[in-house]
Coordinates of C-alpha atoms in Angstrom, one line a residue:
X1 CA -48.2 26.7 -16.9
X2 CA -45.4 29.0 -15.7
X3 CA -42.7 27.7 -13.4
X4 CA -40.4 29.4 -11.1
X5 CA -36.6 29.4 -10.9
X6 CA -34.4 30.8 -8.3
X7 CA -31.0 32.0 -9.4
X8 CA -28.4 33.2 -6.9
X9 CA -24.7 32.8 -7.9
X10 CA -21.3 34.1 -7.2
X11 CA -19.8 32.6 -10.4
X12 CA -21.8 34.5 -13.1
X13 CA -20.3 32.7 -16.1
X14 CA -23.1 32.0 -18.7
X15 CA -25.7 33.3 -16.2
X16 CA -27.6 35.7 -18.5
X17 CA -27.9 33.1 -21.5
X18 CA -29.0 30.4 -19.1
X19 CA -31.8 32.8 -17.7
X20 CA -32.9 33.9 -21.2
X21 CA -33.3 30.2 -22.1
X22 CA -35.3 29.5 -18.9
X23 CA -37.5 32.6 -19.8
X24 CA -38.2 31.0 -23.3
X25 CA -39.3 27.9 -21.5
X26 CA -41.8 29.8 -19.4
X27 CA -39.9 30.2 -16.2
X28 CA -40.4 33.1 -13.9
X29 CA -36.7 34.2 -12.6
X30 CA -36.4 35.0 -9.0
X31 CA -33.1 36.4 -7.8
X32 CA -31.1 38.2 -5.3
X33 CA -28.5 41.0 -4.9
X34 CA -25.6 41.0 -7.5
X35 CA -27.2 38.2 -9.5
X36 CA -30.3 40.2 -9.8
X37 CA -28.3 43.2 -11.0
X38 CA -26.3 41.2 -13.5
X39 CA -29.6 39.7 -15.0
X40 CA -31.2 43.0 -15.4
X41 CA -28.2 44.3 -16.9
X42 CA -28.3 41.6 -19.4
X43 CA -32.0 42.3 -20.2
X44 CA -33.6 39.6 -18.2
X45 CA -36.9 40.5 -16.4
X46 CA -36.3 39.5 -12.7
X47 CA -38.5 39.2 -9.6
X48 CA -36.4 40.1 -6.5
X49 CA -36.5 37.7 -3.6
X50 CA -37.8 40.4 -1.3
X51 CA -41.0 40.8 -3.6
X52 CA -41.5 37.0 -2.9
X53 CA -40.9 37.0 0.8
X54 CA -42.3 40.5 1.6
X55 CA -39.1 41.0 3.8
X56 CA -36.1 43.1 2.8
X57 CA -32.6 41.9 2.9
X58 CA -30.9 42.5 6.4
X59 CA -27.7 42.3 8.2
X60 CA -25.6 43.3 5.2
X61 CA -27.1 40.7 3.1
X62 CA -26.6 37.8 5.6
X63 CA -30.3 37.1 5.6
X64 CA -31.9 37.2 2.3
X65 CA -33.4 33.8 1.3
X66 CA -33.8 32.2 4.9
X67 CA -37.6 32.5 4.6
X68 CA -40.6 30.0 4.6
X69 CA -41.8 31.6 1.3
X70 CA -38.6 30.3 -0.3
X71 CA -37.8 27.0 1.6
X72 CA -41.4 25.8 1.7
X73 CA -41.6 26.5 -2.0
X74 CA -38.5 24.3 -2.6
X75 CA -39.2 21.6 0.0
X76 CA -43.0 20.8 -0.7
X77 CA -43.5 17.5 -2.2
X78 CA -45.4 17.8 -5.5
X79 CA -47.1 14.5 -5.0
X80 CA -48.3 15.2 -1.5
X81 CA -51.8 16.9 -1.7
X82 CA -51.4 18.2 1.9
X83 CA -48.2 19.9 1.2
X84 CA -49.6 21.5 -2.0
X85 CA -52.6 22.7 -0.1
X86 CA -50.5 24.2 2.7
X87 CA -48.5 26.2 -0.1
X88 CA -51.7 27.4 -1.5
X89 CA -53.1 28.5 1.9
X90 CA -50.1 30.4 2.7
X91 CA -49.9 32.0 -0.9
X92 CA -46.5 30.4 -1.6
X93 CA -45.6 29.5 -5.3
X94 CA -43.6 26.3 -5.7
X95 CA -40.0 26.8 -6.8
X96 CA -39.1 24.3 -9.5
X97 CA -35.5 24.9 -10.3
X98 CA -32.7 26.2 -7.9
X99 CA -29.4 27.3 -9.6
X100 CA -26.9 28.4 -6.9
X101 CA -23.2 28.4 -6.4
X102 CA -21.6 29.4 -3.3
X103 CA -19.5 32.3 -1.8
X104 CA -15.8 31.8 -3.0
X105 CA -14.5 30.7 0.4
X106 CA -11.7 28.6 -1.1
X107 CA -10.5 31.3 -3.5
X108 CA -10.5 33.7 -0.4
X109 CA -8.4 31.6 1.9
X110 CA -6.0 30.8 -0.9
X111 CA -4.9 34.5 -0.7
X112 CA -2.0 34.8 1.9
X113 CA -3.2 38.2 3.0
X114 CA -6.7 37.1 3.9
X115 CA -7.6 37.8 7.5
X116 CA -9.8 35.4 9.6
X117 CA -12.6 38.0 9.5
X118 CA -12.5 38.2 5.8
X119 CA -12.6 34.3 5.4
X120 CA -15.6 34.1 7.9
X121 CA -17.6 36.5 5.6
X122 CA -17.1 34.1 2.7
X123 CA -18.9 31.3 4.6
X124 CA -22.2 30.9 2.6
X125 CA -25.3 30.2 4.7
X126 CA -28.3 30.7 2.6
X127 CA -26.8 29.1 -0.6
X128 CA -26.1 25.8 1.0
X129 CA -29.5 25.7 2.6
X130 CA -31.3 26.3 -0.7
X131 CA -29.2 23.7 -2.5
X132 CA -29.5 21.1 0.1
X133 CA -33.3 21.6 0.2
X134 CA -33.6 21.4 -3.6
X135 CA -31.4 18.3 -3.7
X136 CA -33.4 16.7 -0.9
X137 CA -36.6 17.2 -2.9
X138 CA -35.0 16.3 -6.3
X139 CA -38.1 14.6 -7.5
X140 CA -39.8 18.0 -7.8
X141 CA -36.9 20.4 -8.1
X142 CA -34.1 20.7 -10.5
X143 CA -30.7 21.7 -8.8
X144 CA -27.9 23.3 -10.6
X145 CA -24.5 24.1 -8.8
X146 CA -22.2 23.9 -11.8
X147 CA -22.4 26.5 -14.7
X148 CA -21.3 23.6 -16.8
X149 CA -24.7 22.1 -16.2
X150 CA -26.7 24.9 -17.4
X151 CA -26.9 23.8 -21.0
X152 CA -27.6 20.2 -20.2
X153 CA -30.4 21.2 -17.9
X154 CA -31.9 23.4 -20.6
X155 CA -31.6 20.6 -23.2
X156 CA -33.3 18.1 -20.8
X157 CA -36.2 20.6 -20.1
X158 CA -36.6 21.1 -23.8
X159 CA -36.7 17.4 -24.6
X160 CA -38.7 16.5 -21.5
X161 CA -35.9 14.2 -20.3
X162 CA -35.5 15.7 -16.9
X163 CA -36.4 12.5 -15.4
X164 CA -35.7 11.1 -11.8
X165 CA -32.3 9.7 -12.8
X166 CA -31.2 13.1 -14.4
X167 CA -32.5 15.0 -11.4
X168 CA -30.9 12.5 -9.0
X169 CA -27.6 12.9 -10.7
X170 CA -27.8 16.7 -10.2
X171 CA -28.7 16.3 -6.6
X172 CA -25.9 14.0 -5.9
X173 CA -23.5 16.7 -7.4
X174 CA -25.0 19.2 -5.1
X175 CA -24.4 17.2 -1.9
X176 CA -20.8 16.5 -3.1
X177 CA -20.3 20.2 -3.7
X178 CA -21.7 21.4 -0.2
X179 CA -19.8 18.5 1.7
X180 CA -16.5 19.7 0.0
X181 CA -17.4 23.2 0.8
X182 CA -18.0 22.5 4.5
X183 CA -14.8 20.4 4.7
X184 CA -12.8 23.3 3.5
X185 CA -14.4 25.5 6.3
X186 CA -14.0 23.0 9.1
X187 CA -10.2 22.3 8.1
X188 CA -9.6 26.1 8.0
X189 CA -11.2 26.5 11.4
X190 CA -9.6 23.5 13.1
X191 CA -6.6 23.9 15.3
X192 CA -6.3 20.4 16.6
X193 CA -3.7 18.2 14.8
X194 CA -5.8 15.2 15.1
X195 CA -9.5 16.1 15.6
X196 CA -12.2 13.7 16.5
X197 CA -13.7 13.7 12.9
X198 CA -11.5 14.5 10.0
X199 CA -13.2 15.3 6.6
X200 CA -10.8 15.8 3.6
X201 CA -11.9 17.0 0.2
X202 CA -10.4 16.2 -3.2
X203 CA -11.0 17.4 -6.7
X204 CA -10.8 15.1 -9.7
X205 CA -7.8 16.0 -11.7
X206 CA -8.0 13.3 -14.5
X207 CA -9.1 9.8 -15.4
X208 CA -6.5 7.4 -15.7
X209 CA -6.1 4.7 -18.2
X210 CA -5.7 2.2 -15.4
X211 CA -4.2 1.9 -12.0
X212 CA -1.2 0.0 -10.7
X213 CA -1.9 -2.7 -13.1
X214 CA -4.0 -2.8 -16.3
X215 CA -6.8 -4.7 -14.8
X216 CA -7.4 -2.0 -12.1
X217 CA -9.6 1.2 -12.8
X218 CA -8.1 4.4 -11.4
X219 CA -8.5 8.1 -11.3
X220 CA -6.3 11.0 -10.1
X221 CA -7.7 13.5 -7.5
X222 CA -5.9 16.4 -6.0
X223 CA -6.5 18.1 -2.7
X224 CA -8.8 21.0 -2.8
X225 CA -6.1 23.0 -1.3
X226 CA -2.8 21.3 -2.3
X227 CA 0.7 22.1 -1.0
X228 CA 2.5 24.5 -2.9
X229 CA 5.1 21.8 -3.7
X230 CA 3.3 19.8 -6.3
X231 CA 3.7 18.3 -9.7
X232 CA 0.2 19.2 -10.8
X233 CA -0.8 20.7 -13.1
X234 CA 2.4 21.5 -14.7
X235 CA 3.0 18.9 -17.4
X236 CA 4.6 20.7 -20.4
X237 CA 4.9 17.8 -22.9
X238 CA 4.5 14.0 -23.5
X239 CA 2.0 11.3 -22.8
X240 CA -0.6 11.5 -20.0
X241 CA 0.6 10.5 -16.6
X242 CA -0.1 7.1 -15.4
X243 CA -1.0 6.0 -11.8
X244 CA 2.6 4.8 -11.3
X245 CA 4.1 7.7 -13.0
X246 CA 2.4 10.1 -10.5
X247 CA 3.5 8.2 -7.5
X248 CA 7.0 8.0 -8.7
X249 CA 7.1 11.6 -9.7
X250 CA 5.8 12.7 -6.4
X251 CA 8.4 10.6 -4.5
X252 CA 11.2 12.0 -6.7
X253 CA 10.0 15.6 -6.3
X254 CA 9.8 15.4 -2.5
X255 CA 13.2 13.9 -2.3
X256 CA 14.9 16.5 -4.7
X257 CA 13.3 19.4 -2.7
X258 CA 15.2 18.5 0.4
X259 CA 18.7 19.1 -1.2
X260 CA 20.4 22.5 -1.5
X261 CA 23.2 21.6 -3.9
X262 CA 22.5 21.1 -7.6
X263 CA 21.0 17.5 -7.4
X264 CA 19.7 14.9 -9.6
X265 CA 17.5 12.0 -8.4
X266 CA 16.7 9.0 -10.5
X267 CA 13.6 7.2 -9.0
X268 CA 12.3 3.7 -9.9
X269 CA 9.2 2.1 -8.2
X270 CA 9.3 4.7 -5.3
X271 CA 12.9 4.1 -4.6
X272 CA 15.9 6.2 -5.6
X273 CA 18.2 4.2 -7.8
X274 CA 20.7 6.9 -8.5
X275 CA 21.4 10.3 -6.7
X276 CA 24.0 12.9 -7.6
X277 CA 25.1 16.2 -6.3
X278 CA 27.7 18.5 -7.6
X279 CA 28.5 22.1 -8.5
X280 CA 26.4 22.1 -11.7
X281 CA 23.3 20.2 -12.7
X282 CA 25.3 18.5 -15.7
X283 CA 27.8 17.1 -13.3
X284 CA 25.2 16.0 -10.8
X285 CA 23.5 14.1 -13.7
X286 CA 26.7 12.4 -14.3
X287 CA 27.1 11.3 -10.9
X288 CA 23.3 10.1 -10.7
X289 CA 23.9 8.1 -14.0
X290 CA 27.1 6.5 -12.8
X291 CA 25.2 5.5 -9.6
X292 CA 23.3 2.8 -11.6
X293 CA 23.5 3.1 -15.4
X294 CA 21.2 0.0 -15.7
X295 CA 18.4 1.0 -13.3
X296 CA 18.2 4.6 -14.5
X297 CA 16.8 3.2 -17.9
X298 CA 13.1 4.1 -17.9
X299 CA 13.4 6.0 -14.7
X300 CA 11.8 9.2 -13.3
X301 CA 14.3 12.0 -13.1
X302 CA 13.9 15.0 -10.7
X303 CA 16.4 18.0 -10.7
X304 CA 16.4 21.2 -8.5
X305 CA 18.1 23.4 -11.0
X306 CA 17.2 24.5 -14.6
X307 CA 18.1 21.8 -17.2
X308 CA 20.5 23.2 -19.7
X309 CA 21.3 21.9 -23.4
X310 CA 24.4 19.9 -22.2
X311 CA 22.4 18.0 -19.5
X312 CA 19.4 17.5 -21.9
X313 CA 21.8 16.0 -24.5
X314 CA 23.0 13.5 -21.9
X315 CA 19.5 12.7 -20.8
X316 CA 18.2 12.4 -24.5
X317 CA 20.6 9.4 -25.0
X318 CA 18.7 7.0 -22.8
X319 CA 14.9 6.1 -22.3
X320 CA 13.3 8.0 -19.5
X321 CA 9.7 8.1 -18.5
X322 CA 9.5 11.5 -16.8
X323 CA 11.8 14.5 -16.2
X324 CA 10.9 17.1 -13.4
X325 CA 12.7 20.3 -13.3
X326 CA 12.0 24.0 -11.9
X327 CA 12.8 25.2 -15.6
X328 CA 14.3 24.2 -18.9
X329 CA 16.2 26.4 -21.3
X330 CA 14.7 26.8 -24.6
X331 CA 17.2 24.5 -26.3
X332 CA 17.1 22.0 -23.6
X333 CA 13.5 21.7 -23.9
X334 CA 13.6 21.4 -27.7
X335 CA 16.3 18.6 -27.3
X336 CA 14.2 16.4 -24.8
X337 CA 10.8 17.0 -26.5
X338 CA 12.3 15.3 -29.8
X339 CA 10.9 12.2 -28.0
X340 CA 7.2 12.6 -28.2
X341 CA 6.3 10.3 -25.2
X342 CA 8.6 11.6 -22.6
X343 CA 6.7 13.6 -19.8
X344 CA 8.4 17.0 -19.0
X345 CA 7.0 18.4 -15.8
X346 CA 7.8 21.8 -14.3
X347 CA 7.8 22.0 -10.5
X348 CA 8.1 25.3 -8.5
X349 CA 10.8 24.5 -6.0
X350 CA 10.6 28.0 -4.5
X351 CA 8.0 26.6 -2.2
X352 CA 10.1 23.6 -1.3
X353 CA 9.9 24.7 2.3
X354 CA 6.1 24.2 2.2
X355 CA 5.4 20.5 1.7
X356 CA 2.3 18.8 3.1
X357 CA 2.4 18.7 6.8
X358 CA 0.6 15.4 7.0
X359 CA 0.5 12.3 4.9
X360 CA -2.4 10.0 4.7
X361 CA -2.4 6.2 4.1
X362 CA -5.6 4.2 3.4
X363 CA -6.0 0.9 5.2
X364 CA -8.9 -1.5 5.1
X365 CA -11.8 0.2 6.7
X366 CA -9.9 3.5 7.6
X367 CA -6.9 5.7 7.1
X368 CA -3.6 6.3 9.0
X369 CA -2.5 10.0 9.1
X370 CA 0.9 11.1 10.5
X371 CA 3.3 14.1 10.2
X372 CA 5.4 13.8 7.1
X373 CA 9.0 13.0 7.8
X374 CA 10.8 16.4 7.0
X375 CA 13.6 15.8 9.5
X376 CA 17.1 16.5 7.8
X377 CA 19.8 15.2 10.1
X378 CA 22.7 17.5 10.2
X379 CA 26.4 17.0 11.0
X380 CA 26.4 19.0 14.3
X381 CA 23.8 16.4 15.6
X382 CA 25.8 13.4 14.8
X383 CA 27.1 11.5 17.7
X384 CA 30.5 9.7 17.2
X385 CA 30.4 6.4 19.2
X386 CA 33.6 4.8 18.0
X387 CA 37.3 5.3 18.8
X388 CA 38.0 6.4 15.2
X389 CA 36.8 9.7 14.3
X390 CA 35.2 10.4 10.7
X391 CA 37.1 12.5 8.4
X392 CA 35.7 15.8 7.0
X393 CA 34.9 14.1 3.7
X394 CA 33.3 11.1 5.5
X395 CA 31.1 13.4 7.5
X396 CA 30.0 14.8 4.4
X397 CA 29.4 11.4 2.8
X398 CA 27.6 10.2 5.9
X399 CA 25.2 13.3 5.8
X400 CA 24.6 12.7 2.2
X401 CA 23.9 9.0 2.7
X402 CA 21.5 9.8 5.6
X403 CA 19.8 12.2 3.3
X404 CA 19.2 9.5 0.7
X405 CA 18.3 6.6 3.0
X406 CA 15.4 8.2 4.5
X407 CA 13.7 8.1 1.0
X408 CA 14.4 4.3 0.6
X409 CA 11.9 1.6 1.4
X410 CA 12.7 -0.1 4.7
X411 CA 14.7 -2.2 5.6
X412 CA 17.1 0.5 3.9
X413 CA 20.7 0.5 3.7
X414 CA 22.8 2.7 1.1
X415 CA 26.3 2.9 0.2
X416 CA 27.5 6.3 -1.0
X417 CA 30.4 8.7 -1.4
X418 CA 29.9 12.3 -0.6
X419 CA 28.5 13.0 -4.2
X420 CA 26.7 10.0 -5.3
X421 CA 25.0 6.7 -4.4
X422 CA 26.9 3.6 -5.2
X423 CA 24.4 0.9 -4.0
X424 CA 21.0 0.9 -2.7
X425 CA 19.5 -2.1 -0.7
X426 CA 15.7 -1.6 0.0
X427 CA 12.6 -3.5 1.1
X428 CA 14.3 -6.5 2.5
X429 CA 12.7 -8.3 5.5
X430 CA 16.0 -8.3 7.4
X431 CA 18.7 -5.6 7.5
X432 CA 21.7 -7.8 6.7
X433 CA 20.1 -8.8 3.3
X434 CA 19.7 -4.9 2.5
X435 CA 23.2 -4.3 3.5
X436 CA 24.6 -7.1 1.3
X437 CA 22.6 -5.9 -1.8
X438 CA 23.8 -2.2 -1.2
X439 CA 27.5 -3.3 -0.8
X440 CA 27.4 -5.8 -3.6
X441 CA 25.9 -3.2 -6.1
X442 CA 28.7 -0.6 -4.8
X443 CA 31.8 -2.6 -4.9
X444 CA 32.6 -2.4 -8.6
X445 CA 32.1 1.3 -9.0
X446 CA 34.4 4.2 -9.1
X447 CA 34.6 5.8 -5.8
X448 CA 34.2 2.8 -3.7
X449 CA 37.4 3.4 -1.8
X450 CA 35.7 6.4 0.0
X451 CA 32.4 4.7 0.5
X452 CA 30.3 5.1 3.6
X453 CA 27.2 3.0 4.6
X454 CA 23.9 4.5 5.9
X455 CA 21.0 2.7 7.5
X456 CA 17.5 3.9 8.2
X457 CA 17.1 2.2 11.5
X458 CA 19.3 0.6 14.1
X459 CA 21.4 -2.6 13.7
X460 CA 19.6 -5.3 15.7
X461 CA 23.0 -7.3 15.7
X462 CA 26.6 -6.7 14.7
X463 CA 26.5 -8.6 11.6
X464 CA 25.8 -5.6 9.3
X465 CA 28.8 -3.8 10.7
X466 CA 31.1 -6.8 10.2
X467 CA 29.9 -7.5 6.7
X468 CA 30.7 -3.8 6.0
X469 CA 34.1 -4.0 7.5
X470 CA 35.1 -7.0 5.6
X471 CA 34.1 -5.1 2.4
X472 CA 36.2 -2.1 3.0
X473 CA 33.4 0.4 4.2
X474 CA 35.3 3.0 6.3
X475 CA 32.3 4.8 8.0
X476 CA 28.8 4.1 9.0
X477 CA 25.8 6.2 10.0
X478 CA 22.8 4.7 11.7
X479 CA 20.2 6.1 14.4
X480 CA 21.1 3.6 17.2
X481 CA 18.7 2.7 19.8
X482 CA 19.1 -1.3 19.7
X483 CA 19.7 -3.0 23.1
X484 CA 22.8 -4.5 21.3
X485 CA 24.3 -1.0 20.2
X486 CA 27.4 -2.0 22.1
X487 CA 27.9 -5.0 20.0
X488 CA 27.9 -3.0 16.8
X489 CA 30.2 -0.4 18.4
X490 CA 32.6 -2.9 19.5
X491 CA 32.7 -4.5 16.1
X492 CA 33.4 -1.2 14.5
X493 CA 36.2 -0.5 16.8
X494 CA 37.5 -4.1 16.0
X495 CA 37.9 -3.1 12.4
X496 CA 38.7 0.5 12.9
X497 CA 35.5 1.8 11.4
X498 CA 34.1 5.2 12.3
X499 CA 30.5 5.2 13.3
X500 CA 28.0 7.9 14.2
X501 CA 24.5 7.7 15.6
X502 CA 21.8 10.4 15.0
X503 CA 19.2 9.2 17.4
X504 CA 16.5 9.6 14.6
X505 CA 14.9 6.6 12.7
X506 CA 13.7 7.0 9.1
X507 CA 11.4 3.9 8.5
X508 CA 9.6 4.1 5.1
X509 CA 7.0 1.4 4.5

């Protein structure tokens, strides 16, 4: 008994071969527009959809398949005698297979020059309607939305293994596909920052060996339209990225992208353990390494300049998990790639001014969404609140420290010079403990005589300022805003410390 398949696709990969195999399985092929032309050019006998509906395409092809002779043929329940009688009485042939993929809306809006009118024309109407109808009636209709499924469908038809589970699997894929398609359209057209309904869509990038810990399953999904500042999919060498690798690499990339000077970031467990800036990337590496030679071991390194051979030789001497750079000289890449497991990533920092505008955090039963913290506090915005004025070098150091501290987990306090971190105190439940950790880590190091202290939030009491003063810190930067700011200012004046306030808090939880 002959069966009917409706094929209407924008992605014509493997289309002709699929249709020819269906013909061998005694399917009549019904098709539309460009798909019909492609099949005919490939030597496939095709019935035009207008021959089925008795109605020509109209409105420049906007109306082709939206017709009862198509949708009734798809939606009729094969095990419902009344449905089948209605089809017979209306002279409608059942449609047993629907292979459709949709207008390339995503590819269209990815082009910067696309106008809104051009984007709107790529919103498919008939395709999703047929797919959803076929997927709803999966018990009687095979649905194919992905060319990768053509051969599995043919194989199942030949082996008579196109059972309910197989059909349901294909139907679920259809609903995922159309939901993602609609999400792209709604997000493109939405102008509100926080609309009443938010639908995001992601595409599976890779399965991961495990999650944060070995007993947790995990996978990596990328946004369907990711920001141009991204680590994916540009791995050049090394082992597959793990769950923790991806989180740390993302944190390191977002941080290094905010620096203008040649900069090296060493990241561990989502916190910078060493940051260095200099006139060259090699010198910046030296500064970052000297920041914390112990913690950098096994770290994730991000740089904002091409890595040269001299820098690569120094990196090669220690164990590093990941190196991220905009490029590598051939010699540098060869040096680093001698270690087969090191992950070498390439990141296009020419788009560093286009990071994700919003960030999402899942919570039990929901999600928090906020604007990403892209605020970079500048020296002209600093307000000196003490009798002692900071020197030019201290101002540079304060700006550098402020730049670093916003990327450290709260409560965050860092001690820096104007070119490198000396101590990082993070994640403590009170600010004085973070200050003590940062200062104690900083004190033995070269450059401490020029150290400043930066805090991501205000000092609730004057104890942090007092502790800093007693350990020879000469300048402090903090947002201010505490009801006890005057106590911290008085303590700074008592010890002759310069202190500036920015008015901007940089919590990171």
